[in-house]
Coordinates of N, CA and C in Angstrom, one line a residue:
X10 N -4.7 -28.2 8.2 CA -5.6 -29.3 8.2 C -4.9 -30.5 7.3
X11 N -5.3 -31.7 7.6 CA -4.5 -32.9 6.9 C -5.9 -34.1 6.6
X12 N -5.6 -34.2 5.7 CA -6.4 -34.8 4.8 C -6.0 -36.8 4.6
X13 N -6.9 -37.1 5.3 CA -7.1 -38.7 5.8 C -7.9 -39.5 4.2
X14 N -7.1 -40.3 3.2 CA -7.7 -40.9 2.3 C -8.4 -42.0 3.3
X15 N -9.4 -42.6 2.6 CA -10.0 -43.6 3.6 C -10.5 -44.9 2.8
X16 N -10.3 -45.4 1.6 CA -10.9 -46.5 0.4 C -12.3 -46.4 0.9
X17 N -13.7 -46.6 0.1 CA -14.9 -46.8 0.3 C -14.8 -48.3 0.5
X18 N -16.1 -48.7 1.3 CA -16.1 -50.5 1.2 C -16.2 -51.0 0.1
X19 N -16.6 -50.9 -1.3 CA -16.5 -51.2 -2.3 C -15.0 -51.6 -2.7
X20 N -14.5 -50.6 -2.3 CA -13.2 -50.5 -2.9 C -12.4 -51.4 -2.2
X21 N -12.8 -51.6 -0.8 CA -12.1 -52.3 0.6 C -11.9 -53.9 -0.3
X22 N -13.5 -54.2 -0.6 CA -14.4 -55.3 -0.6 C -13.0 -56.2 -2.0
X23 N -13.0 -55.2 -2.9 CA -12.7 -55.5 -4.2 C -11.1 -55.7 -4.3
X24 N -10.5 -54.8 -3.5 CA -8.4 -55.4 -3.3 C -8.6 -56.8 -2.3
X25 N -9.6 -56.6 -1.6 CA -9.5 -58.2 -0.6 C -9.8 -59.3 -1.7
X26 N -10.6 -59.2 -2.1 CA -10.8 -60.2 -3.0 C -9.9 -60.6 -4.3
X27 N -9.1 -59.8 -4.7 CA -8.1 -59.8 -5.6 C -7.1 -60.1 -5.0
X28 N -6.5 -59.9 -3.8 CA -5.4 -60.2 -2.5 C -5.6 -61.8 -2.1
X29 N -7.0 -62.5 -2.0 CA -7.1 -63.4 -1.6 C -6.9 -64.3 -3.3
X30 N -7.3 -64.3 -4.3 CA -7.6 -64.9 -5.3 C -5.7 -64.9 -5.6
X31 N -5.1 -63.7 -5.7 CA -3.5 -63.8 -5.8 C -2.6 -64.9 -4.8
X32 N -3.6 -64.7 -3.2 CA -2.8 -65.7 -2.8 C -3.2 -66.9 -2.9
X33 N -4.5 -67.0 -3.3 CA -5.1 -69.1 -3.1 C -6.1 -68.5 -4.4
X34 N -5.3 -69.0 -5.6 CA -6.2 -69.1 -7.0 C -7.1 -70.0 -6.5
X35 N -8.3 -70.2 -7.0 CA -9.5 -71.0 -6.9 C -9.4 -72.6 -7.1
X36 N -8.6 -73.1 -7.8 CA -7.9 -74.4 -7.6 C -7.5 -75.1 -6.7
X37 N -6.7 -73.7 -6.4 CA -5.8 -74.3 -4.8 C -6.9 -74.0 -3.6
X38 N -8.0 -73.2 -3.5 CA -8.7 -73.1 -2.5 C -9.9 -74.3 -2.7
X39 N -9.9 -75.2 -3.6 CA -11.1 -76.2 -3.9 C -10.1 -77.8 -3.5
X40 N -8.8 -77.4 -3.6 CA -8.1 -78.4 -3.0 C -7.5 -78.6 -1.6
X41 N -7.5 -77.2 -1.4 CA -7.5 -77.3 0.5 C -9.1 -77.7 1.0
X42 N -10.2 -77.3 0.7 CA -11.3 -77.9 0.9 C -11.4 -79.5 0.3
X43 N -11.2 -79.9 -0.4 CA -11.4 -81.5 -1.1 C -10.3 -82.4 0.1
X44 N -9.4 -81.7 0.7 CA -8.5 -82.4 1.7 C -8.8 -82.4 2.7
X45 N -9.2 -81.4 2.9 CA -10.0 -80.9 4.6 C -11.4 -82.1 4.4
X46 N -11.9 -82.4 3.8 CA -13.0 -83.2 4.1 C -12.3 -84.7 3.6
X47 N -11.2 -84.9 3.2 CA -10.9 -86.2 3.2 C -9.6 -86.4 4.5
X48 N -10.1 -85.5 5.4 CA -9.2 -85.8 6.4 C -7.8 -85.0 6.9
X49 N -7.6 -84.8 6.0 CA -6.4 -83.3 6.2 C -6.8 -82.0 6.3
X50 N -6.4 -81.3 7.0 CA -7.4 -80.2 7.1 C -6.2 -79.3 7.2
X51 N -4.9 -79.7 7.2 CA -3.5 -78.2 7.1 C -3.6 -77.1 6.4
X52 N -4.1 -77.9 4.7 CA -4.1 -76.8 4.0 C -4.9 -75.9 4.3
X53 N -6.3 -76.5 4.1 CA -7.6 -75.2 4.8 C -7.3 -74.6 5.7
X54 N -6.4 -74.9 6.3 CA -6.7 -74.5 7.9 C -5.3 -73.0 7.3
X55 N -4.6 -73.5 6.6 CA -3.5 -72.5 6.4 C -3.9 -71.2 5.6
X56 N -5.0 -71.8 5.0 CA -5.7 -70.7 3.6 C -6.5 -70.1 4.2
X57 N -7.1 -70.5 5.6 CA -7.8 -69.7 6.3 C -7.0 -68.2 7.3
X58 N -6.0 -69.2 7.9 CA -4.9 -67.8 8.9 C -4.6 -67.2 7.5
X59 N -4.0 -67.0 6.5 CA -3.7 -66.3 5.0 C -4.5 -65.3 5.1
X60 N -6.4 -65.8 4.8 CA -7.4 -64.9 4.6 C -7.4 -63.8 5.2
X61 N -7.5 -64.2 6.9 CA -7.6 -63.7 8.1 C -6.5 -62.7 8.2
X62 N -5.2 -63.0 8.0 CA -4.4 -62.1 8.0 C -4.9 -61.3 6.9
X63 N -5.1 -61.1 5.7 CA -5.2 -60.5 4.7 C -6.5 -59.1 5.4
X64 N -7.7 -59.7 5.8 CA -8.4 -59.3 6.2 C -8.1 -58.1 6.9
X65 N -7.0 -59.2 8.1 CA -6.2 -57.5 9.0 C -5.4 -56.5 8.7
X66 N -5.1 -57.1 7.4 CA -4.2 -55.8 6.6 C -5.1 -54.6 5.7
X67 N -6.3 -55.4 5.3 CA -7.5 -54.5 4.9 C -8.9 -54.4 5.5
X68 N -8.4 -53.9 6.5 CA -10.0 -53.3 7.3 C -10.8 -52.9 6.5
X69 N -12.1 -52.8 6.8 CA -13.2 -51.8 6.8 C -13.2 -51.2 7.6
X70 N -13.1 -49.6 7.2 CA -13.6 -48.1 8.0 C -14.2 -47.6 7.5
X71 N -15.0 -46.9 8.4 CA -15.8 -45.9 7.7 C -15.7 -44.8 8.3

């Protein structure tokens, strides 16, 4: 028999959020937003595919 580790969501919830803060500190995610509404929208738009990727590298299973 072989034995499947699986993270709980808590656990999911908590490396995503530490994964996302490592790659776009809160500064830099308040300044891709402050640009996105003054017309530039790259950065956000780049911090978002980042997320998104990040996301796909840490699913939720259950």
């Amino acid at each position: 028999m072989r034995v499947i580790y699986s993270p709980s969501l808590e656990e999911v919830a908590e490396l995503r959020k530490k994964t996302y803060i490592e790659a776009w500190p809160i500064e830099k995610q308040l300044e891709a937003h402050a640009e996105a509404l003054g017309g530039r929208p790259e950065k956000q738009q780049q911090m978002l595919e980042d997320f998104a990727k990040i996301r796909e590298s840490l699913p939720y299973r259950r």
